[in-house]
Short mmCIF file of C-alpha atoms in Angstrom, two decimals:
data_model
loop_
_atom_site.label_atom_id
_atom_site.label_comp_id
_atom_site.label_asym_id
_atom_site.label_seq_id
_atom_site.Cartn_x
_atom_site.Cartn_y
_atom_site.Cartn_z
CA UNK A 64 116.16 173.05 132.94
CA UNK A 65 119.66 171.52 133.37
CA UNK A 66 119.25 171.75 137.10
CA UNK A 67 116.03 169.71 136.96
CA UNK A 68 117.67 167.01 134.87
CA UNK A 69 120.58 166.72 137.32
CA UNK A 70 118.13 166.33 140.18
CA UNK A 71 116.49 163.34 138.45
CA UNK A 72 119.73 161.37 138.02
CA UNK A 73 119.84 159.80 141.53
CA UNK A 74 116.21 158.68 141.16
CA UNK A 75 116.98 157.08 137.77
CA UNK A 76 120.01 155.27 139.20
CA UNK A 77 117.99 154.01 142.17
CA UNK A 78 115.24 152.68 139.87
CA UNK A 79 117.82 150.90 137.71
CA UNK A 80 119.30 149.23 140.80
CA UNK A 81 115.82 148.21 141.98
CA UNK A 82 115.02 146.46 138.69
CA UNK A 83 118.36 144.65 138.69
CA UNK A 84 117.75 143.33 142.20
CA UNK A 85 114.18 142.28 141.38
CA UNK A 86 115.20 140.39 138.23
CA UNK A 87 118.02 138.72 140.12
CA UNK A 88 115.63 137.52 142.84
CA UNK A 89 113.25 136.12 140.18
CA UNK A 90 116.05 134.23 138.41
CA UNK A 91 117.36 132.77 141.66
CA UNK A 92 113.84 131.77 142.69
CA UNK A 93 113.15 130.05 139.39
CA UNK A 94 116.44 128.13 139.51
CA UNK A 95 115.87 127.01 143.11
CA UNK A 96 112.34 125.87 142.32
CA UNK A 97 110.75 128.55 144.52
CA UNK A 98 109.33 130.92 141.89
CA UNK A 99 107.42 133.91 143.19
CA UNK A 100 104.93 133.49 140.38
CA UNK A 101 103.13 130.22 139.55
CA UNK A 102 104.75 128.30 136.65
CA UNK A 103 101.38 126.97 135.41
CA UNK A 104 98.25 129.09 135.41
CA UNK A 105 95.53 127.33 137.40
CA UNK A 106 97.95 124.88 139.03
CA UNK A 107 99.77 125.04 142.37
CA UNK A 108 102.67 123.04 143.76
CA UNK A 109 101.44 120.89 146.66
CA UNK A 110 104.23 118.36 147.21
CA UNK A 111 107.86 117.66 146.31
CA UNK A 112 110.18 114.75 147.08
CA UNK A 113 112.92 117.06 148.46
CA UNK A 114 112.85 120.51 150.03
CA UNK A 115 115.24 121.86 147.43
CA UNK A 116 115.20 121.09 143.73
CA UNK A 117 118.49 119.31 142.79
CA UNK A 118 120.86 121.30 140.60
CA UNK A 119 121.00 118.52 137.94
CA UNK A 120 117.31 119.12 137.19
CA UNK A 121 118.05 122.48 135.53
CA UNK A 122 121.68 121.89 134.56
CA UNK A 123 123.24 118.69 133.22
CA UNK A 124 125.67 117.11 135.64
CA UNK A 125 129.18 116.86 134.21
CA UNK A 126 131.09 113.58 134.05
CA UNK A 127 133.71 112.80 136.70
CA UNK A 128 136.62 110.35 136.59
CA UNK A 129 134.42 107.29 136.97
CA UNK A 130 130.94 108.06 135.66
CA UNK A 131 128.95 109.73 132.92
CA UNK A 132 125.64 111.29 134.03
CA UNK A 133 122.38 111.44 132.13
CA UNK A 134 119.19 113.12 133.30
CA UNK A 135 115.66 112.35 132.18
CA UNK A 136 112.31 113.97 132.77
CA UNK A 137 108.57 113.60 132.32
CA UNK A 138 106.19 116.46 133.07
CA UNK A 139 102.43 116.48 133.67
CA UNK A 140 102.15 112.72 134.22
CA UNK A 141 98.78 111.53 135.52
CA UNK A 142 100.39 109.07 137.94
CA UNK A 143 103.71 109.13 139.76
CA UNK A 144 104.55 105.62 138.49
CA UNK A 145 104.05 106.70 134.88
CA UNK A 146 106.25 109.73 135.42
CA UNK A 147 109.02 107.59 136.93
CA UNK A 148 109.10 105.06 134.09
CA UNK A 149 108.91 107.71 131.35
CA UNK A 150 111.67 109.81 132.94
CA UNK A 151 113.90 106.71 133.17
CA UNK A 152 113.20 105.94 129.50
CA UNK A 153 114.05 109.52 128.55
CA UNK A 154 117.42 109.35 130.33
CA UNK A 155 118.11 105.87 128.99
CA UNK A 156 117.54 107.03 125.44
CA UNK A 157 120.18 109.69 125.97
CA UNK A 158 122.64 106.92 126.80
CA UNK A 159 121.70 105.08 123.62
CA UNK A 160 122.13 108.30 121.61
CA UNK A 161 125.48 108.78 123.26
CA UNK A 162 126.46 105.34 121.96
CA UNK A 163 125.31 106.41 118.50
CA UNK A 164 122.57 103.77 118.38
CA UNK A 165 118.83 103.46 118.61
CA UNK A 166 117.06 100.89 120.74
CA UNK A 167 113.83 99.81 122.42
CA UNK A 168 114.00 99.96 126.15
CA UNK A 169 113.17 97.10 128.50
CA UNK A 170 113.78 97.63 132.17
CA UNK A 171 113.10 96.22 135.66
CA UNK A 172 112.68 98.67 138.48
CA UNK A 173 113.97 97.80 141.92
CA UNK A 174 112.61 100.56 144.00
CA UNK A 175 113.48 101.06 147.70
CA UNK A 176 112.63 104.52 148.96
CA UNK A 177 111.45 107.39 146.75
CA UNK A 178 112.79 110.04 149.13
CA UNK A 179 116.36 108.76 149.15
CA UNK A 180 117.28 106.74 146.07
CA UNK A 181 115.65 104.75 143.28
CA UNK A 182 117.85 101.97 142.06
CA UNK A 183 116.89 100.87 138.59
CA UNK A 184 118.46 98.21 136.45
CA UNK A 185 117.93 99.27 132.87
CA UNK A 186 118.24 96.90 129.94
CA UNK A 187 118.23 97.71 126.24
CA UNK A 188 117.22 95.62 123.32
CA UNK A 189 119.15 96.89 120.31
CA UNK A 190 122.42 96.70 118.44
CA UNK A 191 124.33 96.48 121.74
CA UNK A 192 123.31 95.99 125.37
CA UNK A 193 123.87 98.96 127.69
CA UNK A 194 124.90 97.46 131.00
CA UNK A 195 125.54 98.89 134.48
CA UNK A 196 123.25 101.91 134.10
CA UNK A 197 122.14 102.86 137.61
CA UNK A 198 119.43 105.23 138.68
CA UNK A 199 121.25 107.40 141.20
CA UNK A 200 118.56 109.87 142.18
CA UNK A 201 114.95 110.81 141.53
CA UNK A 202 113.08 114.04 142.21
CA UNK A 203 109.39 114.77 141.68
CA UNK A 204 106.88 117.58 142.12
CA UNK A 205 103.14 117.11 142.63
CA UNK A 206 100.82 119.75 141.19
CA UNK A 207 97.13 120.36 141.86
CA UNK A 208 94.36 122.00 139.81
CA UNK A 209 91.02 122.74 141.48
CA UNK A 210 87.84 123.55 139.53
CA UNK A 211 84.15 123.53 140.44
CA UNK A 212 83.72 119.98 139.20
CA UNK A 213 86.88 118.17 140.24
CA UNK A 214 90.40 118.20 141.61
CA UNK A 215 93.24 117.07 139.33
CA UNK A 216 96.83 116.10 140.11
CA UNK A 217 99.87 115.83 137.86
CA UNK A 218 103.50 114.95 138.46
CA UNK A 219 106.78 116.30 137.12
CA UNK A 220 109.42 113.61 137.56
CA UNK A 221 113.21 113.93 137.09
CA UNK A 222 115.81 111.16 137.28
CA UNK A 223 119.62 111.04 137.26
CA UNK A 224 121.32 107.94 135.84
CA UNK A 225 125.03 107.27 136.10
CA UNK A 226 126.98 105.08 133.74
CA UNK A 227 130.55 103.79 134.38
CA UNK A 228 133.13 105.11 131.91
CA UNK A 229 134.98 101.77 132.05
CA UNK A 230 131.83 99.99 130.91
CA UNK A 231 131.48 102.44 128.06
CA UNK A 232 135.01 101.74 126.83
CA UNK A 233 134.40 98.00 127.15
CA UNK A 234 131.19 98.33 125.16
CA UNK A 235 132.98 100.30 122.44
CA UNK A 236 135.62 97.58 122.14
CA UNK A 237 132.92 94.89 121.92
CA UNK A 238 131.07 96.84 119.23
CA UNK A 239 134.25 97.36 117.23
CA UNK A 240 135.08 93.65 117.34
CA UNK A 241 131.57 92.76 116.23
CA UNK A 242 131.66 95.40 113.47
CA UNK A 243 134.90 93.91 112.09
CA UNK A 244 133.38 90.41 112.12
CA UNK A 245 130.27 91.62 110.29
CA UNK A 246 132.32 93.50 107.69
CA UNK A 247 134.52 90.45 107.04
CA UNK A 248 131.37 88.33 106.71
CA UNK A 249 129.92 90.82 104.24
CA UNK A 250 133.12 90.68 102.16
CA UNK A 251 132.94 86.87 102.01
CA UNK A 252 129.28 87.00 100.95
CA UNK A 253 130.03 89.56 98.22
CA UNK A 254 132.80 87.31 96.88
CA UNK A 255 130.33 84.40 96.78
CA UNK A 256 127.90 86.65 94.91
CA UNK A 257 130.54 87.50 92.29
CA UNK A 258 131.24 83.80 91.68
CA UNK A 259 127.53 83.00 91.39
CA UNK A 260 127.07 85.81 88.86
CA UNK A 261 129.99 84.57 86.78
CA UNK A 262 128.37 81.11 86.69
CA UNK A 263 125.00 82.52 85.58
CA UNK A 264 123.28 81.89 88.92
CA UNK A 265 121.57 85.27 89.05
CA UNK A 266 119.14 84.64 91.92
CA UNK A 267 121.90 83.27 94.18
CA UNK A 268 124.10 86.27 93.35
CA UNK A 269 121.36 88.75 94.32
CA UNK A 270 120.64 86.85 97.55
CA UNK A 271 124.30 86.81 98.59
CA UNK A 272 124.72 90.53 97.89
CA UNK A 273 121.54 91.24 99.86
CA UNK A 274 122.82 89.27 102.89
CA UNK A 275 126.09 91.20 102.70
CA UNK A 276 124.15 94.49 102.86
CA UNK A 277 122.20 93.15 105.85
CA UNK A 278 125.48 92.47 107.64
CA UNK A 279 126.75 95.97 106.90
CA UNK A 280 123.50 97.61 108.00
CA UNK A 281 124.28 96.34 111.54
CA UNK A 282 127.63 98.16 111.59
CA UNK A 283 127.24 101.63 113.09
CA UNK A 284 130.90 102.70 113.20
CA UNK A 285 133.62 102.96 110.57
CA UNK A 286 135.97 99.93 110.63
CA UNK A 287 138.79 98.85 108.31
CA UNK A 288 139.51 95.20 107.53
CA UNK A 289 142.39 96.04 105.19
CA UNK A 290 144.15 99.21 104.03
CA UNK A 291 141.83 99.34 100.99
CA UNK A 292 138.55 98.09 102.47
CA UNK A 293 136.27 99.46 105.16
CA UNK A 294 132.57 98.87 105.74
CA UNK A 295 131.47 102.03 103.90
CA UNK A 296 133.55 101.41 100.75
CA UNK A 297 132.42 97.77 100.73
CA UNK A 298 128.78 98.83 101.00
CA UNK A 299 129.21 101.29 98.10
CA UNK A 300 130.84 98.57 95.93
CA UNK A 301 128.06 96.08 96.65
CA UNK A 302 125.36 98.62 95.84
CA UNK A 303 127.13 99.47 92.58
CA UNK A 304 127.26 95.76 91.62
CA UNK A 305 123.57 95.32 92.48
CA UNK A 306 122.58 98.38 90.43
CA UNK A 307 124.39 96.89 87.43
CA UNK A 308 122.63 93.53 87.90
CA UNK A 309 119.15 95.04 88.26
CA UNK A 310 119.70 97.24 85.18
CA UNK A 311 120.28 94.08 83.12
CA UNK A 312 117.23 92.16 84.35
CA UNK A 313 114.29 92.26 81.94
CA UNK A 314 110.73 90.98 82.26
CA UNK A 315 108.24 89.94 79.59
CA UNK A 316 104.56 89.27 80.25
CA UNK A 317 102.15 87.19 78.18
CA UNK A 318 98.46 86.41 78.53
CA UNK A 319 96.80 89.78 77.97
CA UNK A 320 93.86 90.24 75.63
CA UNK A 321 91.89 87.19 76.68
CA UNK A 322 88.17 87.12 77.45
CA UNK A 323 86.53 85.36 80.36
CA UNK A 324 83.06 84.56 81.62
CA UNK A 325 82.31 85.67 85.19
CA UNK A 326 82.72 82.79 87.68
CA UNK A 327 84.76 80.88 85.07
CA UNK A 328 88.55 80.48 84.69
CA UNK A 329 90.76 82.31 82.22
CA UNK A 330 91.55 79.94 79.35
CA UNK A 331 95.31 80.53 79.22
CA UNK A 332 97.75 81.20 82.11
CA UNK A 333 99.42 84.56 82.67
CA UNK A 334 103.20 84.27 82.40
CA UNK A 335 106.14 86.41 83.47
CA UNK A 336 109.51 85.68 81.92
CA UNK A 337 112.65 86.99 83.65
CA UNK A 338 116.01 87.19 81.87
CA UNK A 339 119.44 88.69 82.50
CA UNK A 340 120.94 90.46 79.47
CA UNK A 341 124.73 90.12 79.40
CA UNK A 342 126.11 91.73 76.24
CA UNK A 343 124.63 89.65 73.39
CA UNK A 344 123.74 86.73 75.67
CA UNK A 345 120.44 86.29 77.50
CA UNK A 346 120.47 84.23 80.72
CA UNK A 347 117.12 82.91 81.96
CA UNK A 348 116.70 83.61 85.67
CA UNK A 349 115.25 80.63 87.52
CA UNK A 350 113.99 80.30 91.07
CA UNK A 351 112.84 83.93 91.43
CA UNK A 352 109.66 84.31 93.54
CA UNK A 353 106.90 86.10 91.62
CA UNK A 354 103.61 87.49 92.94
CA UNK A 355 100.43 87.95 90.90
CA UNK A 356 97.45 89.99 92.12
CA UNK A 357 94.37 91.76 90.83
CA UNK A 358 94.83 95.54 90.79
CA UNK A 359 91.49 96.10 89.02
CA UNK A 360 88.65 93.65 89.27
CA UNK A 361 88.36 90.57 91.47
CA UNK A 362 88.99 86.88 91.18
CA UNK A 363 90.85 83.83 92.40
CA UNK A 364 94.34 83.12 91.10
CA UNK A 365 97.64 81.46 91.94
CA UNK A 366 99.18 84.32 93.89
CA UNK A 367 102.67 82.99 94.62
CA UNK A 368 104.92 81.15 92.19
CA UNK A 369 108.55 80.95 91.03
CA UNK A 370 110.32 81.13 87.70
CA UNK A 371 111.09 77.70 86.24
CA UNK A 372 114.18 76.53 84.35
CA UNK A 373 113.01 78.59 81.38
CA UNK A 374 112.80 81.71 83.55
CA UNK A 375 108.99 81.70 83.36
CA UNK A 376 106.57 82.11 86.25
CA UNK A 377 103.04 80.95 85.40
CA UNK A 378 99.81 82.08 87.05
CA UNK A 379 96.44 80.38 86.62
CA UNK A 380 93.36 82.59 87.03
CA UNK A 381 90.95 80.02 88.44
CA UNK A 382 87.92 82.29 88.55
CA UNK A 383 87.02 85.83 87.49
CA UNK A 384 84.50 87.43 89.86
CA UNK A 385 83.98 90.83 88.23
CA UNK A 386 82.44 91.91 84.95
CA UNK A 387 84.89 94.56 83.71
CA UNK A 388 86.50 95.89 80.56
CA UNK A 389 89.28 95.44 81.38
CA UNK A 390 90.35 93.49 84.47
CA UNK A 391 94.00 94.11 85.38
CA UNK A 392 96.38 91.63 87.02
CA UNK A 393 99.89 92.67 88.01
CA UNK A 394 102.84 90.29 88.12
CA UNK A 395 106.10 91.30 89.79
CA UNK A 396 109.23 89.92 91.42
CA UNK A 397 108.51 89.36 95.12
CA UNK A 398 111.58 90.98 96.63
CA UNK A 399 110.59 90.23 100.25
CA UNK A 400 110.25 86.49 99.59
CA UNK A 401 113.53 86.53 97.67
CA UNK A 402 115.33 88.08 100.65
CA UNK A 403 113.31 86.36 103.39
CA UNK A 404 112.15 89.72 104.75
CA UNK A 405 109.01 90.38 106.76
CA UNK A 406 106.66 93.29 105.97
CA UNK A 407 108.12 95.58 108.64
CA UNK A 408 111.78 94.80 107.85
CA UNK A 409 113.72 97.40 105.90
CA UNK A 410 115.05 96.63 102.42
CA UNK A 411 118.06 98.39 100.92
CA UNK A 412 117.01 100.99 98.35
CA UNK A 413 119.15 99.34 95.64
CA UNK A 414 117.17 96.11 95.94
CA UNK A 415 113.84 97.94 95.78
CA UNK A 416 114.51 98.53 92.08
CA UNK A 417 113.82 94.82 91.51
CA UNK A 418 110.32 95.28 92.92
CA UNK A 419 109.65 97.93 90.28
CA UNK A 420 110.06 95.32 87.53
CA UNK A 421 106.46 94.33 86.86
CA UNK A 422 104.07 93.39 84.08
CA UNK A 423 100.38 94.19 83.74
CA UNK A 424 97.87 91.86 82.13
CA UNK A 425 94.50 93.08 80.87
CA UNK A 426 91.50 90.97 79.90
CA UNK A 427 87.77 91.55 79.54
CA UNK A 428 85.16 89.56 81.43
CA UNK A 429 81.44 89.22 80.84
CA UNK A 430 78.43 87.96 82.69
CA UNK A 431 77.26 84.53 81.45
CA UNK A 432 75.06 84.73 78.39
CA UNK A 433 71.36 84.53 79.03
CA UNK A 434 70.44 80.93 78.26
CA UNK A 435 68.70 81.62 74.96
CA UNK A 436 68.85 79.13 72.10
CA UNK A 437 69.58 80.69 68.69
CA UNK A 438 68.67 79.39 65.23
CA UNK A 439 70.32 80.79 62.10
CA UNK A 440 68.73 80.84 58.64
CA UNK A 441 70.20 82.78 55.72
CA UNK A 442 68.85 82.48 52.17
CA UNK A 443 72.03 82.65 50.07
CA UNK A 444 72.34 83.16 46.31
CA UNK A 445 75.55 83.49 44.38
CA UNK A 446 74.72 84.99 41.00
CA UNK A 447 71.17 83.68 41.53
CA UNK A 448 72.41 80.15 42.24
CA UNK A 449 71.76 78.56 45.64
CA UNK A 450 74.89 78.31 47.78
CA UNK A 451 75.63 74.95 49.42
CA UNK A 452 77.11 74.78 52.00
CA UNK A 453 76.07 78.19 53.26
CA UNK A 454 78.99 80.62 53.43
CA UNK A 455 77.46 83.61 55.21
CA UNK A 456 75.47 81.42 57.61
CA UNK A 457 78.62 79.44 58.43
CA UNK A 458 80.51 82.62 59.39
CA UNK A 459 77.62 83.80 61.60
CA UNK A 460 77.30 80.45 63.38
CA UNK A 461 81.06 80.33 64.03
CA UNK A 462 81.07 83.86 65.48
CA UNK A 463 78.16 83.13 67.83
CA UNK A 464 79.71 79.88 69.09
CA UNK A 465 83.06 81.60 69.73
CA UNK A 466 81.24 84.26 71.73
CA UNK A 467 79.53 81.64 73.94
CA UNK A 468 76.05 81.73 72.40
CA UNK A 469 74.03 78.50 72.33
CA UNK A 470 72.90 77.37 68.85
CA UNK A 471 70.25 74.93 67.69
CA UNK A 472 71.73 73.19 64.66
CA UNK A 473 69.23 70.38 64.20
CA UNK A 474 66.11 70.85 62.13
CA UNK A 475 65.51 73.03 59.09
CA UNK A 476 63.70 76.16 58.04
CA UNK A 477 63.07 76.13 54.29
CA UNK A 478 63.72 79.09 52.03
CA UNK A 479 59.95 79.36 51.48
CA UNK A 480 59.29 79.50 55.24
CA UNK A 481 62.10 82.04 55.68
CA UNK A 482 60.57 84.37 53.07
CA UNK A 483 57.18 84.23 54.81
CA UNK A 484 58.80 85.08 58.16
CA UNK A 485 60.69 87.99 56.58
CA UNK A 486 57.36 89.27 55.27
CA UNK A 487 56.00 89.34 58.85
CA UNK A 488 54.37 85.94 59.52
CA UNK A 489 54.61 85.89 63.34
CA UNK A 490 52.51 82.72 63.72
CA UNK A 491 54.97 80.75 61.60
CA UNK A 492 58.00 81.80 63.65
CA UNK A 493 56.14 80.96 66.89
CA UNK A 494 55.25 77.50 65.62
CA UNK A 495 58.79 76.83 64.33
CA UNK A 496 60.25 78.02 67.64
CA UNK A 497 58.19 75.46 69.56
CA UNK A 498 58.80 72.72 66.99
CA UNK A 499 62.56 73.15 66.58
CA UNK A 500 63.24 74.38 70.15
CA UNK A 501 64.80 77.82 69.70
CA UNK A 502 64.20 81.16 71.45
CA UNK A 503 65.81 83.59 69.01
CA UNK A 504 65.90 83.44 65.20
CA UNK A 505 68.59 85.18 63.16
CA UNK A 506 67.19 85.27 59.62
CA UNK A 507 68.14 87.07 56.44
CA UNK A 508 69.27 87.04 52.83
CA UNK A 509 72.61 87.21 51.05
CA UNK A 510 73.24 87.63 47.33
CA UNK A 511 75.93 88.59 44.87
CA UNK A 512 75.98 90.46 41.57
CA UNK A 513 78.54 90.32 38.80
CA UNK A 514 80.58 93.49 38.30
CA UNK A 515 82.32 92.39 35.12
CA UNK A 516 85.74 91.20 34.05
CA UNK A 517 87.10 94.36 32.43
CA UNK A 518 88.24 97.70 33.78
CA UNK A 519 88.54 101.03 31.94
CA UNK A 520 92.16 102.07 31.40
CA UNK A 521 93.74 104.51 28.91
CA UNK A 522 90.35 104.93 27.23
CA UNK A 523 89.99 101.20 26.62
CA UNK A 524 88.34 98.25 28.36
CA UNK A 525 91.14 96.03 29.68
CA UNK A 526 90.51 92.38 30.53
CA UNK A 527 90.75 91.76 34.28
CA UNK A 528 89.81 89.08 36.82
CA UNK A 529 86.02 88.62 37.23
CA UNK A 530 84.61 90.64 40.13
CA UNK A 531 81.48 90.30 42.26
CA UNK A 532 79.78 92.37 44.94
CA UNK A 533 77.95 90.80 47.92
CA UNK A 534 75.24 92.26 50.13
CA UNK A 535 73.69 90.75 53.30
CA UNK A 536 70.77 91.81 55.52
CA UNK A 537 69.72 90.14 58.77
CA UNK A 538 66.93 90.40 61.33
CA UNK A 539 66.99 89.11 64.92
CA UNK A 540 63.54 87.97 66.06
CA UNK A 541 62.04 86.59 69.29
CA UNK A 542 60.40 83.23 68.65
CA UNK A 543 57.75 83.66 71.34
CA UNK A 544 56.46 87.06 70.18
CA UNK A 545 57.72 87.29 66.63
CA UNK A 546 59.09 90.73 67.49
CA UNK A 547 62.15 92.08 65.66
CA UNK A 548 64.71 93.04 68.32
CA UNK A 549 67.70 93.91 66.09
CA UNK A 550 68.68 94.24 62.45
CA UNK A 551 71.97 94.62 60.62
CA UNK A 552 73.11 94.81 57.00
CA UNK A 553 76.35 94.77 55.04
CA UNK A 554 76.61 95.82 51.38
CA UNK A 555 79.04 96.60 48.61
CA UNK A 556 81.60 93.96 49.62
CA UNK A 557 83.77 93.35 46.53
CA UNK A 558 86.05 90.44 45.66
CA UNK A 559 87.75 89.02 42.54
CA UNK A 560 88.44 85.46 41.45
CA UNK A 561 89.53 83.31 38.54
CA UNK A 562 85.86 82.73 37.70
CA UNK A 563 82.57 84.50 38.38
CA UNK A 564 81.54 81.80 40.86
CA UNK A 565 84.80 82.00 42.77
CA UNK A 566 84.59 85.80 42.94
CA UNK A 567 81.02 85.57 44.28
CA UNK A 568 81.93 82.96 46.91
CA UNK A 569 84.85 85.03 48.10
CA UNK A 570 82.61 88.12 48.32
CA UNK A 571 79.97 86.18 50.32
CA UNK A 572 82.56 84.84 52.75
CA UNK A 573 84.06 88.27 53.27
CA UNK A 574 80.62 89.80 53.80
CA UNK A 575 79.76 86.99 56.23
CA UNK A 576 82.76 87.83 58.42
CA UNK A 577 81.90 91.51 58.46
CA UNK A 578 78.22 91.05 59.26
CA UNK A 579 79.03 88.42 61.92
CA UNK A 580 80.99 91.01 63.91
CA UNK A 581 78.30 93.66 63.42
CA UNK A 582 75.69 91.16 64.63
CA UNK A 583 77.69 90.35 67.78
CA UNK A 584 77.94 94.07 68.56
CA UNK A 585 74.14 94.26 68.35
CA UNK A 586 73.56 91.13 70.47
CA UNK A 587 76.01 91.85 73.33
CA UNK A 588 73.85 94.54 75.00
CA UNK A 589 70.71 92.41 74.56
CA UNK A 590 71.97 89.11 75.97
#
């Protein structure tokens, strides 16, 4: 057994050597660009710009005494030109990253011969221009895929860009100088902001602080302008001051709870008051841009406005286009207009807190009332005496007018006629409708009864103020058909007065208010 194992050792060693050699050949082939196996299934290499793949394609070229080197690539490009431009962009971005910046690339290609050298002048639009970047070399491979239907080609493109170290140092010095200037400018702006705040000019203070943060956002390196101040500490101080200011700004909205007719304006404006609370003192903030917009419902309104000397921004809703309960309008400080920022421009997170200060206004809107003319007739008796002027009828008429119903107030229906109608005389209501010119009749009766002027207490009847109880019943009838379309009643409404008559009148008036609201609730779905 041992003898057999010993005899297998040379074979095992030979196999191990064979695998090592094979793997070595594969690695060398892959590095040199001459792989024994295809790199892409279904694709074959049909053309390359050089016989041998440059070493910088697989391994970054190290800097020498004069230049830094950056490689870029684009694989599987449809066209050679696309591969060239994308590979140049890829390498150029590495230069920008090396600078510690981000930029959008603009470039002009001055191409001579692909096989030898592609000279490319690359320009950057960003925080600093990257100059003297030269395209030293380009290498590409053309690949082919053949199927039954078509032949496809793709390109792998690699570029090598060199950048002078002297230019890099010069650029760093330029950036540092600019960073110091921006930081000093930010300090001056923050000092202006402090003075404005001390003088109660809140909007100016916020604007100056915001400009200072804009300056500092363009500084990408740490710079000191004094032993105590650098751009990062200054930025932190400004943000702290802004957070304190925004925490003291308060808003107050007025104008909610109104009602509007569709296609008509809102009666009162919506207002947003802005104040700055400093200890026990309140400073009104003027000149702040404020935006109003519908967040539920639709309509036309004054979208953009500013706070006046009283710190109030006013918005007129010229027309309500939706019938909703409720519509919602939102009013808020327009931070972008305050800072002069476009939609795509970034705003410091501290300033975004101002945009969160907002008020919401809610109001109901209704479709216009159907153009029906109403006539009101209530037979009223207070302790069996006729009531003049009518108390219940007056409350009903006032409620209908306030709710935009159209009333016919000329002409008269007598108590005798009213009783006949209540008993079901349809012909009479039809004739009166044509004669007096109404479409809908609200008709009914109201009366009071005396409750007494004593109350039981401690087993005795104690003298008290006279009390009366009122009851009202109404019917809503179509004049054309005489049909009853709604009915409502209100009973057991008690009131007290110095006399019986006064107690009865007070009870009738109170009952009139109650039944007026109940009547409107019945009419709203019908008209």
